[in-house]
């Protein structure tokens, strides 16, 4: 149990286009989902926290108008990178916290989405 | 924010125990200690977490110092599949939300 999927697993797009990445909790309901970004040979950087039915909370330095997050249901969160540029090329990873579990319990991570902007 | 410090890399041999240290000297009383690991081009995988007492599960053991300023992840018998970057993370309660803040982690290499 506790499987998180991401779609697509990789995407290549042209500069200036928008890309949507989906994160789904397959066998549990997730009250909170998190989005991370990871550049090569670096650690994960938390971008934002999204709670179902409410606006996402962005970390300092993350542009909310560029990285649109929607958490419309207890099993789906989406991240849209708007007007993507080559510097947005990165590995995007989501994680989810299971509904009903204490907040200090583990998060379940998706497999990641590799975005390349040409 | 409370931070963790880990060695950049460690190396061990297959079928031997591995002790991965982590320092978190500024930990607060409500911060949980989490360990995750990440294989190349994959999302992190939960390993173990604890607050004050030592913890065991099927993957590893977590030994927490009495003053909670350090902890050690113990892999009892490493296999080649345990080669990964291991992250020691404090599950921080910040402004009412709990979130994981990743440090640089330890890259563990397992020799056959």
PDB file of N, CA, C and O in Angstrom, chain A residues 1-31:
ATOM      1  N   UNK A   1       0.806  -1.195   0.000  1.00  0.00           N
ATOM      2  CA  UNK A   1       0.000   0.000   0.000  1.00  0.00           C
ATOM      3  C   UNK A   1       0.847   1.256   0.000  1.00  0.00           C
ATOM      4  O   UNK A   1       2.056   1.204   0.066  1.00  0.00           O
ATOM      5  N   UNK A   2       0.192   2.430  -0.046  1.00  0.00           N
ATOM      6  CA  UNK A   2       0.836   3.734  -0.015  1.00  0.00           C
ATOM      7  C   UNK A   2       1.704   3.975  -1.234  1.00  0.00           C
ATOM      8  O   UNK A   2       2.895   4.255  -1.114  1.00  0.00           O
ATOM      9  N   UNK A   3       1.093   3.863  -2.404  1.00  0.00           N
ATOM     10  CA  UNK A   3       1.813   4.078  -3.662  1.00  0.00           C
ATOM     11  C   UNK A   3       1.433   5.442  -4.223  1.00  0.00           C
ATOM     12  O   UNK A   3       0.260   5.814  -4.270  1.00  0.00           O
ATOM     13  N   UNK A   4       2.460   6.164  -4.649  1.00  0.00           N
ATOM     14  CA  UNK A   4       2.269   7.466  -5.275  1.00  0.00           C
ATOM     15  C   UNK A   4       2.817   7.391  -6.694  1.00  0.00           C
ATOM     16  O   UNK A   4       3.949   6.930  -6.900  1.00  0.00           O
ATOM     17  N   UNK A   5       2.010   7.828  -7.650  1.00  0.00           N
ATOM     18  CA  UNK A   5       2.463   7.812  -9.036  1.00  0.00           C
ATOM     19  C   UNK A   5       2.586   9.235  -9.561  1.00  0.00           C
ATOM     20  O   UNK A   5       1.947  10.163  -9.029  1.00  0.00           O
ATOM     21  N   UNK A   6       3.398   9.387 -10.575  1.00  0.00           N
ATOM     22  CA  UNK A   6       3.533  10.680 -11.246  1.00  0.00           C
ATOM     23  C   UNK A   6       3.432  10.461 -12.743  1.00  0.00           C
ATOM     24  O   UNK A   6       3.882   9.443 -13.274  1.00  0.00           O
ATOM     25  N   UNK A   7       2.834  11.452 -13.407  1.00  0.00           N
ATOM     26  CA  UNK A   7       2.710  11.372 -14.853  1.00  0.00           C
ATOM     27  C   UNK A   7       2.887  12.752 -15.458  1.00  0.00           C
ATOM     28  O   UNK A   7       2.281  13.711 -14.967  1.00  0.00           O
ATOM     29  N   UNK A   8       3.718  12.897 -16.467  1.00  0.00           N
ATOM     30  CA  UNK A   8       4.505  11.834 -17.093  1.00  0.00           C
ATOM     31  C   UNK A   8       5.779  11.549 -16.294  1.00  0.00           C
ATOM     32  O   UNK A   8       6.099  12.273 -15.357  1.00  0.00           O
ATOM     33  N   UNK A   9       6.481  10.515 -16.661  1.00  0.00           N
ATOM     34  CA  UNK A   9       7.744  10.222 -15.992  1.00  0.00           C
ATOM     35  C   UNK A   9       8.856  11.106 -16.551  1.00  0.00           C
ATOM     36  O   UNK A   9       9.834  11.384 -15.859  1.00  0.00           O
ATOM     37  N   UNK A  10       8.704  11.507 -17.803  1.00  0.00           N
ATOM     38  CA  UNK A  10       9.636  12.464 -18.370  1.00  0.00           C
ATOM     39  C   UNK A  10       8.915  13.261 -19.452  1.00  0.00           C
ATOM     40  O   UNK A  10       7.964  12.780 -20.062  1.00  0.00           O
ATOM     41  N   UNK A  11       9.378  14.484 -19.659  1.00  0.00           N
ATOM     42  CA  UNK A  11       8.771  15.346 -20.671  1.00  0.00           C
ATOM     43  C   UNK A  11       9.819  16.305 -21.203  1.00  0.00           C
ATOM     44  O   UNK A  11      10.648  16.812 -20.441  1.00  0.00           O
ATOM     45  N   UNK A  12       9.762  16.499 -22.512  1.00  0.00           N
ATOM     46  CA  UNK A  12      10.620  17.477 -23.177  1.00  0.00           C
ATOM     47  C   UNK A  12       9.705  18.505 -23.824  1.00  0.00           C
ATOM     48  O   UNK A  12       8.756  18.145 -24.525  1.00  0.00           O
ATOM     49  N   UNK A  13       9.990  19.766 -23.601  1.00  0.00           N
ATOM     50  CA  UNK A  13       9.130  20.804 -24.171  1.00  0.00           C
ATOM     51  C   UNK A  13       9.976  21.962 -24.673  1.00  0.00           C
ATOM     52  O   UNK A  13      11.162  22.081 -24.323  1.00  0.00           O
ATOM     53  N   UNK A  14       9.340  22.798 -25.464  1.00  0.00           N
ATOM     54  CA  UNK A  14      10.023  23.984 -25.993  1.00  0.00           C
ATOM     55  C   UNK A  14       9.912  25.132 -24.996  1.00  0.00           C
ATOM     56  O   UNK A  14       8.932  25.232 -24.240  1.00  0.00           O
ATOM     57  N   UNK A  15      10.872  25.998 -25.026  1.00  0.00           N
ATOM     58  CA  UNK A  15      10.871  27.159 -24.159  1.00  0.00           C
ATOM     59  C   UNK A  15       9.626  28.004 -24.416  1.00  0.00           C
ATOM     60  O   UNK A  15       9.226  28.202 -25.569  1.00  0.00           O
ATOM     61  N   UNK A  16       8.997  28.424 -23.341  1.00  0.00           N
ATOM     62  CA  UNK A  16       7.802  29.249 -23.470  1.00  0.00           C
ATOM     63  C   UNK A  16       6.494  28.498 -23.343  1.00  0.00           C
ATOM     64  O   UNK A  16       5.435  29.108 -23.167  1.00  0.00           O
ATOM     65  N   UNK A  17       6.540  27.197 -23.420  1.00  0.00           N
ATOM     66  CA  UNK A  17       5.313  26.393 -23.281  1.00  0.00           C
ATOM     67  C   UNK A  17       5.089  26.043 -21.809  1.00  0.00           C
ATOM     68  O   UNK A  17       5.970  26.215 -20.968  1.00  0.00           O
ATOM     69  N   UNK A  18       3.880  25.555 -21.532  1.00  0.00           N
ATOM     70  CA  UNK A  18       3.535  25.152 -20.161  1.00  0.00           C
ATOM     71  C   UNK A  18       3.452  23.638 -20.084  1.00  0.00           C
ATOM     72  O   UNK A  18       3.056  22.975 -21.040  1.00  0.00           O
ATOM     73  N   UNK A  19       3.817  23.121 -18.956  1.00  0.00           N
ATOM     74  CA  UNK A  19       3.834  21.674 -18.747  1.00  0.00           C
ATOM     75  C   UNK A  19       3.107  21.338 -17.447  1.00  0.00           C
ATOM     76  O   UNK A  19       3.345  21.981 -16.414  1.00  0.00           O
ATOM     77  N   UNK A  20       2.226  20.341 -17.510  1.00  0.00           N
ATOM     78  CA  UNK A  20       1.491  19.920 -16.312  1.00  0.00           C
ATOM     79  C   UNK A  20       1.998  18.551 -15.871  1.00  0.00           C
ATOM     80  O   UNK A  20       2.107  17.626 -16.674  1.00  0.00           O
ATOM     81  N   UNK A  21       2.258  18.430 -14.587  1.00  0.00           N
ATOM     82  CA  UNK A  21       2.703  17.166 -13.999  1.00  0.00           C
ATOM     83  C   UNK A  21       1.659  16.734 -12.975  1.00  0.00           C
ATOM     84  O   UNK A  21       1.235  17.527 -12.129  1.00  0.00           O
ATOM     85  N   UNK A  22       1.243  15.483 -13.068  1.00  0.00           N
ATOM     86  CA  UNK A  22       0.238  14.958 -12.141  1.00  0.00           C
ATOM     87  C   UNK A  22       0.878  14.080 -11.074  1.00  0.00           C
ATOM     88  O   UNK A  22       1.823  13.346 -11.334  1.00  0.00           O
ATOM     89  N   UNK A  23       0.328  14.170  -9.887  1.00  0.00           N
ATOM     90  CA  UNK A  23       0.759  13.333  -8.769  1.00  0.00           C
ATOM     91  C   UNK A  23      -0.483  12.694  -8.175  1.00  0.00           C
ATOM     92  O   UNK A  23      -1.415  13.401  -7.767  1.00  0.00           O
ATOM     93  N   UNK A  24      -0.495  11.366  -8.130  1.00  0.00           N
ATOM     94  CA  UNK A  24      -1.668  10.644  -7.623  1.00  0.00           C
ATOM     95  C   UNK A  24      -1.289   9.686  -6.499  1.00  0.00           C
ATOM     96  O   UNK A  24      -0.276   8.989  -6.589  1.00  0.00           O
ATOM     97  N   UNK A  25      -2.113   9.668  -5.479  1.00  0.00           N
ATOM     98  CA  UNK A  25      -1.996   8.630  -4.459  1.00  0.00           C
ATOM     99  C   UNK A  25      -2.948   7.516  -4.891  1.00  0.00           C
ATOM    100  O   UNK A  25      -4.144   7.726  -5.008  1.00  0.00           O
ATOM    101  N   UNK A  26      -2.403   6.345  -5.152  1.00  0.00           N
ATOM    102  CA  UNK A  26      -3.176   5.296  -5.813  1.00  0.00           C
ATOM    103  C   UNK A  26      -4.056   4.501  -4.853  1.00  0.00           C
ATOM    104  O   UNK A  26      -5.118   4.020  -5.243  1.00  0.00           O
ATOM    105  N   UNK A  27      -3.621   4.305  -3.643  1.00  0.00           N
ATOM    106  CA  UNK A  27      -4.361   3.419  -2.745  1.00  0.00           C
ATOM    107  C   UNK A  27      -4.608   4.043  -1.387  1.00  0.00           C
ATOM    108  O   UNK A  27      -4.865   3.330  -0.411  1.00  0.00           O
ATOM    109  N   UNK A  28      -4.533   5.354  -1.329  1.00  0.00           N
ATOM    110  CA  UNK A  28      -4.859   6.031  -0.073  1.00  0.00           C
ATOM    111  C   UNK A  28      -5.261   7.463  -0.374  1.00  0.00           C
ATOM    112  O   UNK A  28      -4.985   7.989  -1.452  1.00  0.00           O
ATOM    113  N   UNK A  29      -5.917   8.072   0.593  1.00  0.00           N
ATOM    114  CA  UNK A  29      -6.293   9.474   0.459  1.00  0.00           C
ATOM    115  C   UNK A  29      -5.216  10.344   1.109  1.00  0.00           C
ATOM    116  O   UNK A  29      -4.744  10.039   2.205  1.00  0.00           O
ATOM    117  N   UNK A  30      -4.880  11.396   0.409  1.00  0.00           N
ATOM    118  CA  UNK A  30      -3.790  12.255   0.865  1.00  0.00           C
ATOM    119  C   UNK A  30      -4.335  13.635   1.180  1.00  0.00           C
ATOM    120  O   UNK A  30      -4.794  14.347   0.295  1.00  0.00           O
ATOM    121  N   UNK A  31      -4.291  13.996   2.440  1.00  0.00           N
ATOM    122  CA  UNK A  31      -4.753  15.332   2.785  1.00  0.00           C
ATOM    123  C   UNK A  31      -3.733  16.394   2.395  1.00  0.00           C
ATOM    124  O   UNK A  31      -4.090  17.518   2.091  1.00  0.00           O
TER     125      UNK A  31
END
